[in-house]
Amino acid sequence: MPIRTVYQATIEHTQILDERGVLDPALSKPGTPGILTDEQVLHLYERMLEARAVDERAFVLQRSNRMYTYPQNKGQEAAALGSGFAMRRGTDWIVPCYRENAAMVMHGMPWHHIYLHWMGDERGNVVPPGVRVMPIAVPIGTQMLHATGIAWAAKLRREDAVVITYFGDGATSEGDFHEALNFAATFGVPAIFFCQNNQWAISVPRETQTASETIAQKGLGYGAACQQVDGNDLFAVHKAVYDARERARAGGGVTIIEAMTYRLGDHTTADDARRYRDQAEVEAWQARDPILRTRVYLESKGLWDAQRQRAGEERAKAFATEVVRAAEGIAPPKPEEMFDHLYAEMPPELRLQRDTKRTSSLGQDPSQAGLRSEPQRA
Amino acid sequence: MAQMTLVQAITSTLAHEMERDSRVVCLGEDVGLNGGVFRVTDGLQKRFGKDRVIDTPLSESGIMGASIGLAIAGMRPIPEIQFEGFLGPAYDQLVNHAARFRNRTRGTVTVPMTVRVPVGGGIHAPEFHSDSPEAIYTHNPGLKVVMPGTPTDAKGLLLSAIRDPDPVVFFEPKRVYRSFREEVPDEEYTIPIGKAKVVSEGTDVTVISWGASVFQCLAAMDELPEDVSAELIDLRTIHPMDSEAVVASVEKTGRAVVVQEAPRLCSVASEVAALIQERCFLRLHAPVQRVTGFDTIMPYAKLENDYLPDAKRVGEAIRQVLAY
Ligand SMILES: Cc1ncc(C[n+]2csc(CCOP(=O)(O)OP(=O)(O)O)c2C)c(N)n1
Ligand SMILES: [Mg+2]
C-alpha cells in the first residue's frame, strides 16, 4: 500500500459535573477511581471559598497600596484545587507558575507567603521543611523544565513521587514548554503537565496564541498522553489528574491535561482587560464560575444551603484577614538580606558591599577617602 | 513643539517612521490591541493595521528569531521584549544570530532591526521586571546598545536606530516613562548613535551616567556646595561609547564618578572606569568611583530602593573624589 495511515489520534474533552451542577451518572458511578466523595467536595468547596476570599483581598490590598502587582486567580479555583487534591502532599511535587495559589497552599505553602511574594518580599518564596512546592515562577514557561528534572530524579532514584507542573495557554508558545515535554516523555518521567487554559495570555486570546485546535494535542507530537477537561468542573479536573498520576506511577509516563477555564479578573492588577475583551464574554464565564457550580451541586445533594453559604463566606473572610495579618505582621526585610543568600559562602567583595552598602572604593574604605594627595605627574 | 513623556515620544516616533517607511513593522507580546503593557505602541495597530503592528505568540525566541528573518528579507522589524528580564529566551537569537550575521557572511547578510526593551528598576514591579542587563549586550560584539533618558533624546535616537543598518538594542528606562514631560521638537531629527550629551557643564568632577540614573545624579548635584562645579554626561548610547566625550571631560576635571543601576561586576561602569584610567591617567586627581547596583540579584520591591544607587550615594562619591 503506497499510502497508509501511520498515526491517528483523538483528543477527548471530559466533563463530569455539568454547568447546571448535575453529575454525569455514567462517569461518576460510585466506586469509580478518582471520583470525589461528598465529603471531599465539601472540603474542597470550603477551600474554594477561602481561595476566592484571599484572592479578592489581595486585590483590595493592591488597590490600597499594601501590595504590589498581583495576578488574580479568580475563576480558576476548581482547576487548582481539583488538581492539587489528586496529588499526595509531601511526596508529590507541585511546580507552579502563579495562577494556582490554592494548589500550592494545599501542599503546604502558607498563604501568607504568597502574599509576601507579591508584597515584594523574597521570603514569600521560602519553602517550609518537608514541603514539596516550588516557589511562584514569574518568567513564563521556565518551571516546566524544572518539573521534568524533578520527576526525572524521582525516576532515577525509584521514588514513588509524581510531579505536576502548572502553566497557562500562553506558556505553550515558549520553547521551554516543548523542550520540557519532549524530555519528560522521552525519558518517561512521572510528570503531569497541567495547562490552565484560561483563554487569554494578557491581551492575546487563545486563537491568536496558536493555530492548534487544542492545547492538549500539542502533547501528541511528543508521545504524551493528552486530555482536555472542563477546568471549572472539580470532578473532571480531579479525575483527570488522578488518572494521570496513576499512569505516571505505573511507569506510563507523561500526561498533558488542558483544563478549559477562564481568567475572570484582569491579567494582573496592573492590567485593564476592558481594553481588549468583551464584557459579554466575561459574563458568560461568570455564569460558569466553578464556585457557583460546585455550590449548586452541593445544594442539590442537600449538603449546602444559603445559611451555610453565609457562614462559609464569613469564615473565608475571617481566614483572609488572618492571612493579611500574618503577612503584614512580618517585619520588613533588612537590606543585608539581599546579599546573604546569593551563595552558600559569601565572596569577600560581596561581604564588603554588604557591610558598607557601597560599591565605590572610597565609600567602602573611608580611610582612603581621608588621604589627600597631590596628583603625581610623570 | 509638544509636551511629551518618554512613552509619548517613542509612540509618536514609531508612528512617524511607520508612516514614512512601509518596511517598518512592530511586533511583540500584547503590542497590538493592548498597545503594549506600557502603552508604548498604543493606537498604532488601529492606525497601521494588524499586518504592521503584530501581536505575537508568547515566545521571545520566536519574536527575536523571526524578526531577524524579517530584517534579512528586507523589512525593518521593531520587536518589543516586554521586560528586560525576558530577554533570556531571546538571548541566543540576539547574541548568537542577530549580532553575528554581518560578520560571518562578510557583510552579505545583515540584520537591520531595533529591539525595544523596557529596562531597569524603581517601579515596584515583580521579579524579573527590574534588571539592568545593558552590559551583557555590550560585551557581546555586534550589537549597538542605546538607552535614552529623555523624550527628546528618545525621538532622535529611535529614528537613528530604526534606520541603522545593524541590530540596535533600544533600552527604555521604565522609571522615566512617565516621570516628566518636556518639549519635543515636532520636526524630524536624528541623534547619532554613539554621541553622548553633556547635561550640565562643570570643571571639578565629571559624573557619567545613562538611563534613569541620570536623574539621581542631577539630584545629587543639586545638593553639592555652591562652589563645586560638576559636569554631568549622559552617555545615551552605551555601545559604541562616546569615549571622546568622556575623555575630554575628565581631561578637564581630573575626577570621575560613574553611576549605573546595574551591578558593578564586569559592567559598563567598569568599562568607563577602565577607559578613563587608560586615557586620562596623568590627569586624574582621584581614583575613578563606580556607584552602582550591588553585585547581587535585584531585590524584590521592598528592598529595591536599598539596591538602586540614590542621590545620597552619588553625592557622597562626588564629595569623596573631591576630597581625595
Ligand atoms: C518569559 C516571559 N515573557 C513574558 C512575560 C510577561 N507575561 C507575564 S504573564 C504573560 C501571559 C501569560 O499567559 P498564560 O501563559 O496564558 O498565563 P495566564 O497569565 O493567562 O495565567 C506574559 C506575556 C513573562 N512573565 N515571562
Ligand atoms: Mg492564559
XYZ file of C-alpha atoms and ligand atoms in Angstrom:
729
model
C 0.000 0.000 0.000
C 1.737 3.179 -1.122
C -0.170 5.376 1.254
C -1.178 4.230 4.682
C -2.081 5.983 7.880
C 0.845 5.871 10.256
C -0.688 7.874 13.023
C -4.115 8.829 14.173
C -5.338 10.382 17.343
C -8.305 11.912 19.018
C -8.453 14.308 21.919
C -11.214 13.850 24.424
C -12.874 16.571 26.429
C -14.278 15.376 29.719
C -16.969 16.992 31.772
C -18.388 15.166 34.775
C -20.202 17.938 36.614
C -22.082 19.967 34.048
C -22.816 23.698 34.047
C -26.089 23.143 35.892
C -24.310 21.300 38.679
C -25.516 17.865 37.605
C -23.196 14.871 37.704
C -22.916 12.594 34.718
C -24.241 9.314 36.064
C -22.086 7.076 33.918
C -18.839 8.890 34.575
C -19.480 9.271 38.291
C -20.624 5.767 39.128
C -19.855 5.088 42.778
C -16.617 3.228 43.191
C -15.081 4.727 40.060
C -11.474 5.547 40.965
C -10.819 9.264 41.211
C -14.430 10.337 41.671
C -14.731 12.736 44.570
C -16.894 11.791 47.528
C -19.409 14.214 49.014
C -17.168 14.730 51.967
C -14.258 15.595 49.708
C -16.346 18.001 47.680
C -17.465 19.768 50.845
C -13.868 20.029 51.960
C -12.780 21.382 48.587
C -15.680 23.788 48.420
C -14.576 25.388 51.663
C -11.055 25.686 50.214
C -12.539 27.328 47.129
C -14.279 29.900 49.280
C -11.033 30.565 51.114
C -9.054 30.821 47.917
C -11.558 33.280 46.475
C -11.623 35.386 49.621
C -7.842 35.539 49.877
C -7.646 36.415 46.192
C -10.251 39.183 46.424
C -8.491 40.541 49.494
C -5.196 40.672 47.620
C -6.881 42.833 45.019
C -8.112 45.191 47.718
C -4.668 45.289 49.303
C -3.103 46.205 45.996
C -5.625 48.969 45.419
C -4.805 50.406 48.824
C -1.048 50.234 48.246
C -0.478 47.410 50.655
C 0.577 45.019 47.920
C 2.317 45.478 44.579
C 1.181 43.941 41.297
C -0.914 40.830 41.910
C -2.320 38.296 39.423
C -5.798 37.272 40.468
C -6.639 33.563 40.412
C -10.363 34.252 40.424
C -12.331 31.734 38.373
C -9.651 29.085 38.292
C -10.223 27.574 41.716
C -11.599 24.253 40.515
C -8.585 23.761 38.282
C -6.142 24.496 41.095
C -7.917 22.596 43.836
C -9.183 19.625 41.851
C -5.698 19.001 40.505
C -3.889 19.678 43.756
C -6.183 17.334 45.621
C -5.252 14.436 43.361
C -1.603 14.767 44.359
C -0.127 13.374 47.562
C 1.153 16.010 49.949
C 4.782 15.703 50.998
C 5.506 13.006 48.410
C 4.454 14.512 45.116
C 5.753 17.808 43.829
C 3.881 20.976 42.886
C 5.726 23.121 40.347
C 3.560 26.197 39.778
C 3.540 29.421 37.857
C 1.300 31.968 39.606
C -2.354 31.149 38.986
C -2.768 28.098 41.171
C -2.212 29.525 44.623
C -4.710 27.144 46.179
C -2.786 24.107 44.920
C 0.422 25.442 46.426
C -1.301 26.055 49.734
C -2.947 22.651 49.760
C 0.536 21.163 49.594
C 1.998 23.201 52.375
C 2.973 26.623 51.072
C 1.497 29.083 53.573
C -0.997 31.539 52.114
C 0.810 34.474 53.616
C 3.947 33.500 51.716
C 2.031 34.058 48.522
C 1.012 37.467 49.805
C 4.580 38.228 50.808
C 5.809 37.368 47.326
C 3.514 39.947 45.742
C 4.273 42.400 48.513
C 7.788 42.428 47.113
C 9.443 40.166 49.661
C 11.602 37.183 48.726
C 10.654 35.478 51.952
C 7.396 34.663 50.237
C 9.395 32.059 48.312
C 10.643 30.273 51.408
C 9.626 26.638 51.200
C 8.830 25.187 54.633
C 10.657 21.982 55.563
C 9.122 18.842 54.144
C 7.017 20.773 51.669
C 7.377 19.865 48.024
C 6.094 23.037 46.455
C 8.314 25.139 44.272
C 8.025 28.920 44.565
C 5.957 31.052 42.212
C 7.530 31.254 38.754
C 7.112 34.587 37.005
C 9.137 34.004 33.806
C 6.699 32.178 31.610
C 7.324 28.533 30.891
C 10.631 28.095 32.675
C 9.291 25.992 35.541
C 8.192 23.130 33.309
C 11.776 22.087 32.668
C 12.456 22.081 36.383
C 9.440 19.870 36.863
C 10.817 17.474 34.281
C 14.131 17.333 36.123
C 12.480 16.780 39.474
C 10.388 13.969 38.031
C 13.455 12.525 36.378
C 15.230 12.421 39.734
C 12.260 10.565 41.202
C 12.518 8.016 38.438
C 16.274 7.603 38.713
C 16.012 7.168 42.464
C 12.970 4.901 42.196
C 10.954 7.183 44.426
C 7.192 6.923 44.353
C 6.723 10.601 43.567
C 4.842 12.319 40.781
C 5.350 15.921 39.703
C 2.626 18.235 38.498
C 3.566 21.454 36.781
C 1.192 24.287 36.007
C 1.290 26.732 33.125
C -1.012 28.874 31.056
C -2.168 28.678 27.462
C 0.307 31.387 26.527
C 3.172 29.454 28.047
C 2.767 26.728 25.453
C 4.301 29.093 22.902
C 7.613 29.202 24.734
C 10.317 26.809 23.631
C 10.695 25.668 27.230
C 7.267 24.037 27.123
C 8.196 21.907 24.142
C 11.610 21.031 25.472
C 10.221 20.093 28.857
C 7.508 17.922 27.391
C 9.915 16.255 24.998
C 12.414 15.464 27.738
C 9.705 14.290 30.067
C 8.126 11.967 27.536
C 11.386 10.752 26.064
C 12.744 9.794 29.465
C 9.372 8.543 30.632
C 9.417 10.584 33.798
C 6.448 10.716 36.194
C 5.211 14.182 35.333
C 1.848 15.800 34.708
C 1.722 18.913 32.562
C -1.347 20.810 33.678
C -2.321 23.673 31.413
C -4.742 26.181 32.811
C -6.167 27.363 29.547
C -7.897 30.498 30.785
C -8.394 31.676 27.185
C -6.112 34.693 27.486
C -2.421 35.479 27.784
C -2.687 39.057 28.951
C -4.426 40.579 25.889
C -3.760 37.748 23.475
C -6.676 35.352 23.034
C -6.119 31.639 22.757
C -6.901 31.646 18.998
C -4.150 34.141 18.335
C -1.704 32.268 20.516
C -1.684 29.110 18.438
C -3.306 27.731 15.299
C -3.682 24.390 17.038
C -7.316 23.430 17.781
C -6.470 22.407 21.316
C -3.543 22.777 23.662
C -3.881 19.149 24.686
C -2.988 17.892 21.222
C 0.404 19.526 21.459
C 1.360 16.559 23.614
C 0.818 14.183 20.700
C 3.970 15.302 18.988
C 5.990 14.274 21.991
C 4.332 10.992 22.792
C 2.490 12.182 25.876
C -0.994 11.119 26.870
C -3.312 14.029 26.102
C -6.578 15.099 27.591
C -8.835 18.104 27.729
C -11.203 18.663 30.620
C -13.716 21.212 31.744
C -11.453 23.164 34.048
C -14.322 24.603 36.045
C -15.534 21.112 36.845
C -13.964 19.991 40.088
C -14.815 16.354 39.360
C -13.369 16.231 35.857
C -10.190 18.018 36.852
C -9.632 15.764 39.820
C -10.372 12.625 37.869
C -8.029 13.558 35.037
C -5.139 14.296 37.376
C -5.908 11.222 39.442
C -5.685 9.047 36.346
C -2.571 10.822 35.108
C -0.916 10.297 38.457
C -1.773 6.589 38.445
C -0.421 6.319 34.921
C 2.813 8.030 35.933
C 3.258 5.818 38.986
C 2.717 2.738 36.887
C 5.552 3.809 34.615
C 3.193 5.071 31.937
C 4.974 8.406 31.682
C 3.754 11.842 30.957
C 0.283 13.287 30.580
C -0.709 16.704 29.387
C -4.050 17.940 30.645
C -5.677 21.016 29.216
C -8.141 22.459 31.689
C -10.602 24.767 29.966
C -11.178 27.623 32.356
C -11.335 31.394 32.369
C -9.491 34.285 33.912
C -12.368 36.181 35.488
C -10.139 39.057 36.584
C -7.687 41.286 34.802
C -4.350 39.696 33.927
C -2.878 41.405 36.965
C -3.754 44.460 38.989
C -1.590 46.391 36.505
C -3.827 45.365 33.619
C -7.177 46.588 32.349
C -8.861 43.800 30.433
C -11.654 46.057 29.215
C -9.176 47.307 26.655
C -9.167 44.028 24.815
C -12.005 41.700 25.741
C -15.771 41.766 25.644
C -17.730 42.157 28.803
C -20.264 39.713 27.336
C -17.602 37.027 27.214
C -16.695 37.668 30.826
C -20.314 37.489 31.867
C -20.822 34.213 30.061
C -17.943 32.767 32.021
C -19.126 34.290 35.260
C -22.166 32.079 34.865
C -19.779 29.141 34.700
C -17.953 30.173 37.852
C -16.578 26.973 39.388
C -17.605 28.019 42.872
C -21.178 28.540 41.766
C -21.283 25.199 40.007
C -19.906 23.303 42.967
C -22.315 25.049 45.274
C -25.325 24.160 43.124
C -24.181 20.567 43.183
C -23.809 20.526 46.959
C -27.194 22.148 47.390
C -28.803 19.626 45.103
C -27.447 16.910 47.358
C -28.783 18.650 50.437
C -25.271 19.238 51.700
C -25.326 23.006 51.489
C -27.786 25.881 51.766
C -27.967 29.652 51.941
C -27.286 29.719 55.644
C -24.196 27.558 55.318
C -23.110 29.723 52.444
C -23.302 32.827 54.593
C -21.382 31.137 57.362
C -18.846 29.766 54.882
C -18.285 33.178 53.349
C -17.828 34.686 56.796
C -15.278 32.028 57.682
C -13.457 32.638 54.416
C -13.362 36.378 55.040
C -12.007 35.884 58.524
C -9.494 33.477 57.054
C -8.332 36.118 54.573
C -7.985 38.609 57.394
C -5.693 36.172 59.184
C -3.592 35.817 56.039
C -3.258 39.589 55.807
C -2.308 39.774 59.457
C 0.307 37.059 59.057
C 1.864 38.710 56.004
C 1.793 42.237 57.371
C 2.969 41.089 60.771
C 6.348 40.206 59.358
C 8.905 42.942 59.881
C 10.349 44.437 56.691
C 13.443 42.690 55.381
C 16.818 44.151 56.287
C 18.902 45.427 53.378
C 21.605 42.885 54.291
C 19.244 40.135 53.256
C 19.774 40.918 49.589
C 23.375 39.737 49.968
C 23.015 36.885 52.404
C 21.534 34.233 50.185
C 23.344 34.694 46.888
C 25.875 31.933 47.576
C 26.348 29.347 50.277
C 29.589 31.146 51.018
C 29.791 34.886 50.556
C 32.657 36.125 48.362
C 34.830 38.726 50.133
C 33.935 41.569 47.775
C 30.261 40.926 48.279
C 30.752 40.991 52.028
C 32.399 44.365 51.665
C 29.424 45.653 49.697
C 27.080 44.204 52.274
C 28.889 45.733 55.198
C 29.456 49.170 53.686
C 26.389 49.372 51.412
C 28.736 50.968 48.926
C 30.204 49.970 45.579
C 32.622 52.892 45.285
C 36.120 52.105 46.582
C 36.277 55.309 48.624
C 32.867 54.621 50.044
C 33.991 51.159 51.042
C 37.238 52.316 52.608
C 36.803 55.680 54.298
C 40.448 55.653 55.417
C 41.375 56.014 51.764
C 38.992 58.863 51.365
C 40.781 60.658 54.174
C 44.005 60.628 52.204
C 44.857 63.818 50.466
C 47.495 63.519 47.847
C 48.774 65.880 45.257
C 48.392 64.433 41.817
C 51.609 62.779 40.771
C 52.963 63.901 37.445
C 55.303 61.774 35.370
C 6.705 71.625 19.855
C 4.636 69.396 22.059
C 4.998 68.444 25.695
C 5.675 64.739 25.812
C 6.574 61.958 28.172
C 9.155 59.388 27.181
C 6.341 56.986 26.297
C 4.634 59.542 24.085
C 7.847 60.482 22.355
C 8.534 56.864 21.493
C 4.959 56.213 20.356
C 4.892 59.208 18.082
C 8.315 58.419 16.675
C 7.274 54.859 15.888
C 4.208 56.250 14.130
C 6.303 58.755 12.238
C 8.668 56.130 10.945
C 5.923 53.651 10.116
C 4.266 56.373 8.083
C 7.497 57.163 6.269
C 8.807 53.644 5.710
C 6.440 50.826 4.846
C 9.096 48.263 5.718
C 8.758 49.063 9.403
C 6.686 46.657 11.497
C 6.256 46.437 15.264
C 5.825 43.032 16.828
C 5.748 41.500 20.264
C 3.575 40.318 23.116
C 0.479 42.488 23.634
C 1.782 45.292 21.414
C -1.306 45.354 19.191
C -4.786 45.838 20.560
C -3.491 46.413 24.076
C -0.827 48.844 22.900
C 1.885 47.114 24.944
C 1.902 46.714 28.699
C 3.397 50.208 28.993
C 1.180 51.520 26.172
C 4.185 52.439 24.084
C 2.520 51.108 20.932
C -0.900 52.409 21.923
C -3.071 53.199 18.938
C -0.548 52.016 16.381
C -2.409 48.864 15.399
C -5.570 50.838 14.874
C -3.693 53.249 12.648
C -1.425 50.899 10.708
C -3.310 47.616 10.811
C -2.663 44.140 12.076
C -0.019 43.379 9.475
C 2.247 46.101 10.771
C 1.591 46.065 14.485
C 1.524 42.437 15.385
C 0.540 40.531 18.496
C 2.813 37.510 18.545
C 2.612 34.267 20.461
C 4.286 34.341 23.861
C 7.788 33.491 22.747
C 10.786 35.765 22.997
C 12.995 33.471 20.982
C 10.268 33.422 18.369
C 9.931 37.198 18.349
C 13.668 37.749 18.084
C 14.454 34.969 15.647
C 11.555 35.781 13.345
C 12.478 39.454 13.431
C 15.940 38.510 12.250
C 14.354 36.751 9.306
C 12.122 39.718 8.564
C 15.140 42.013 8.640
C 17.234 39.785 6.426
C 14.432 39.730 3.883
C 14.235 43.500 3.701
C 11.789 44.552 6.398
C 12.604 46.876 9.285
C 11.248 44.994 12.282
C 10.916 46.592 15.687
C 10.434 43.696 18.061
C 9.439 44.512 21.616
C 10.531 42.323 24.502
C 8.041 43.058 27.263
C 10.596 43.430 30.059
C 14.383 43.162 30.060
C 14.110 40.106 32.312
C 12.538 38.220 29.423
C 15.414 38.758 27.047
C 16.635 35.440 28.430
C 14.788 33.191 25.988
C 15.753 35.587 23.149
C 19.412 35.717 24.085
C 20.580 33.065 21.670
C 18.835 34.667 18.711
C 20.002 38.143 19.630
C 23.593 37.489 20.598
C 24.438 34.453 18.529
C 22.493 35.310 15.412
C 21.401 38.932 15.036
C 24.791 40.127 16.202
C 26.813 37.775 14.034
C 25.213 37.600 10.614
C 27.051 40.537 9.094
C 30.432 39.322 10.234
C 30.003 35.687 9.376
C 28.698 36.452 5.902
C 31.302 39.113 5.321
C 28.667 41.775 5.043
C 26.279 39.991 2.731
C 23.533 39.124 5.235
C 22.574 41.915 7.600
C 20.011 42.446 10.340
C 18.666 45.987 10.500
C 16.286 45.762 13.432
C 15.566 47.733 16.578
C 14.848 45.683 19.653
C 12.793 47.760 22.072
C 13.134 46.744 25.701
C 11.803 48.454 28.820
C 14.629 48.349 31.336
C 15.573 48.999 34.939
C 14.005 49.230 38.356
C 12.274 51.716 40.549
C 8.657 50.968 39.676
C 7.990 48.260 42.285
C 7.454 45.654 39.624
C 7.649 41.910 40.252
C 10.724 39.725 39.919
C 12.442 39.800 36.505
C 10.874 43.173 35.749
C 13.583 45.465 37.135
C 17.004 44.432 35.886
C 19.674 46.392 34.043
C 21.410 43.996 31.665
C 22.955 46.524 29.270
C 26.492 45.248 29.888
C 25.625 41.775 28.622
C 24.594 43.087 25.230
C 27.506 45.485 25.114
C 30.058 42.840 25.959
C 28.876 40.646 23.122
C 30.153 42.081 19.838
C 27.838 43.002 17.008
C 25.032 44.862 18.726
C 24.551 48.546 19.265
C 23.111 49.463 22.634
C 21.178 52.641 23.261
C 19.451 53.944 26.395
C 17.872 57.374 26.089
C 16.864 59.101 29.291
C 14.680 61.891 27.944
C 11.803 62.197 25.456
C 13.842 64.393 23.135
C 16.774 62.013 23.056
C 14.458 59.060 22.632
C 12.963 60.500 19.469
C 16.265 61.288 17.806
C 17.898 58.052 18.851
C 14.957 55.887 17.892
C 14.951 57.288 14.378
C 18.669 56.585 14.122
C 18.175 53.098 15.481
C 15.406 52.183 13.067
C 17.450 53.491 10.141
C 20.658 51.858 11.319
C 21.923 49.030 9.115
C 22.724 46.903 12.171
C 20.784 45.490 15.122
C 20.222 48.026 17.866
C 19.025 47.214 21.364
C 16.939 50.186 22.381
C 16.570 50.163 26.157
C 13.760 52.310 27.539
C 14.156 53.170 31.234
C 10.703 52.444 32.602
C 11.212 54.653 35.628
C 11.383 57.595 33.217
C 8.459 56.514 31.017
C 6.018 58.905 32.642
C 8.148 60.678 35.219
C 8.182 64.007 33.398
C 7.277 65.795 30.193
C 9.358 68.061 28.062
C 9.108 69.953 24.804
C 9.942 67.634 21.942
C 10.506 69.303 18.568
C 7.824 68.435 16.019
C 10.134 68.225 13.069
C 12.104 65.170 12.195
C 15.603 64.995 13.644
C 18.063 62.259 14.425
C 20.617 61.959 17.176
C 23.598 59.938 16.065
C 24.141 56.637 17.818
C 27.425 56.933 19.685
C 27.122 60.549 20.788
C 26.958 61.385 24.467
C 25.352 64.527 25.824
C 26.762 66.981 28.298
C 23.765 67.583 30.522
C 25.467 70.254 32.554
C 28.938 71.678 32.292
C 31.430 71.832 35.122
C 35.105 71.883 35.899
C 35.759 69.963 39.138
C 34.371 66.493 38.592
C 32.761 64.509 35.791
C 29.715 62.417 36.559
C 28.929 59.866 33.865
C 25.644 58.013 33.706
C 22.798 56.874 31.457
C 19.148 55.945 31.661
C 17.172 56.651 34.812
C 20.313 57.081 36.938
C 20.986 60.399 35.247
C 18.199 61.833 37.391
C 19.756 60.556 40.604
C 22.955 62.282 39.501
C 21.110 65.533 38.905
C 19.513 65.312 42.334
C 22.908 64.650 43.915
C 24.439 67.606 42.089
C 21.689 69.866 43.396
C 22.897 69.131 46.894
C 26.546 69.919 46.268
C 28.115 73.038 47.799
C 27.795 76.173 45.672
C 31.480 76.284 44.822
C 31.597 72.761 43.398
C 31.267 72.653 39.655
C 30.269 69.207 38.437
C 29.896 68.139 34.833
C 27.243 65.557 34.010
C 27.469 63.368 30.930
C 24.579 61.228 29.780
C 26.096 58.563 27.553
C 22.745 57.944 25.810
C 24.473 55.345 23.660
C 26.277 52.653 25.594
C 27.804 50.995 22.591
C 29.566 52.305 20.611
C 30.513 54.528 23.506
C 31.396 58.177 23.050
C 34.884 57.774 24.505
C 35.951 61.167 23.250
C 33.268 62.965 25.227
C 34.210 61.106 28.397
C 37.938 61.630 27.920
C 37.568 65.302 27.040
C 35.555 65.923 30.162
C 37.827 64.042 32.545
C 40.869 65.674 30.950
C 39.285 68.904 32.084
C 38.064 67.879 35.550
C 40.540 65.185 36.616
C 37.868 63.377 38.596
C 35.177 60.935 37.611
C 32.203 59.185 39.158
C 30.333 56.636 37.057
C 26.757 55.860 38.052
C 24.526 52.996 36.917
C 21.711 50.808 38.228
C 23.314 47.592 37.034
C 25.548 45.511 39.274
C 29.170 46.609 39.276
C 30.981 43.429 38.258
C 32.128 43.496 34.623
C 29.710 46.306 33.936
C 29.517 49.328 31.663
C 30.713 51.425 34.611
C 33.777 49.186 34.782
C 34.408 49.830 31.107
C 34.091 53.584 31.534
C 36.429 53.485 34.529
C 38.984 51.475 32.554
C 38.733 53.889 29.649
C 39.396 56.844 31.928
C 42.280 55.067 33.613
C 43.867 54.315 30.252
C 43.270 57.628 28.580
C 43.373 60.146 31.421
C 45.842 58.528 33.813
C 48.075 61.523 34.214
C 45.178 63.906 34.642
C 43.460 62.032 37.461
C 43.363 63.569 40.916
C 41.434 60.712 42.457
C 40.560 57.104 41.707
C 37.531 56.769 39.446
C 34.493 55.823 41.519
C 31.714 53.495 40.497
C 28.351 53.993 42.142
C 26.288 51.048 41.015
C 23.791 48.433 41.960
C 25.253 45.781 44.210
C 26.689 42.544 42.905
C 23.638 40.628 43.901
C 20.262 39.855 42.377
C 17.997 42.859 42.007
C 15.818 42.506 45.103
C 12.035 42.465 45.112
C 10.231 45.737 45.644
C 10.647 46.038 49.414
C 14.419 46.365 49.122
C 14.544 47.889 45.675
C 15.391 51.350 46.934
C 18.200 49.962 49.057
C 19.675 48.474 45.928
C 19.378 51.283 43.432
C 22.041 53.983 43.657
C 20.369 57.082 45.014
C 21.320 60.744 45.159
C 22.867 60.223 48.576
C 25.319 57.586 47.401
C 26.118 59.564 44.271
C 26.656 62.761 46.236
C 28.892 61.027 48.724
C 31.076 59.630 45.947
C 31.342 63.056 44.346
C 32.413 64.605 47.653
C 34.907 61.825 48.235
C 36.664 62.243 44.909
C 36.742 65.975 45.501
C 38.283 65.493 48.943
C 40.749 62.845 47.895
C 9.342 34.802 29.563
C 8.251 35.774 29.856
N 7.785 36.560 28.872
C 6.833 37.469 29.113
C 6.306 37.605 30.358
C 5.229 38.640 30.630
N 3.976 37.939 30.883
C 3.576 37.663 32.127
S 2.217 36.746 32.162
C 2.086 36.735 30.486
C 0.970 35.999 29.838
C 0.873 34.594 30.321
O -0.196 33.964 29.741
P -0.572 32.466 30.093
O 0.616 31.594 29.945
O -1.767 32.103 29.320
O -0.896 32.514 31.656
P -2.035 33.359 32.373
O -1.393 34.628 32.812
O -3.145 33.567 31.428
O -2.419 32.549 33.538
C 3.130 37.456 29.920
C 3.308 37.687 28.485
C 6.818 36.775 31.369
N 6.382 36.842 32.628
N 7.789 35.871 31.089
Mg -3.748 32.227 29.938
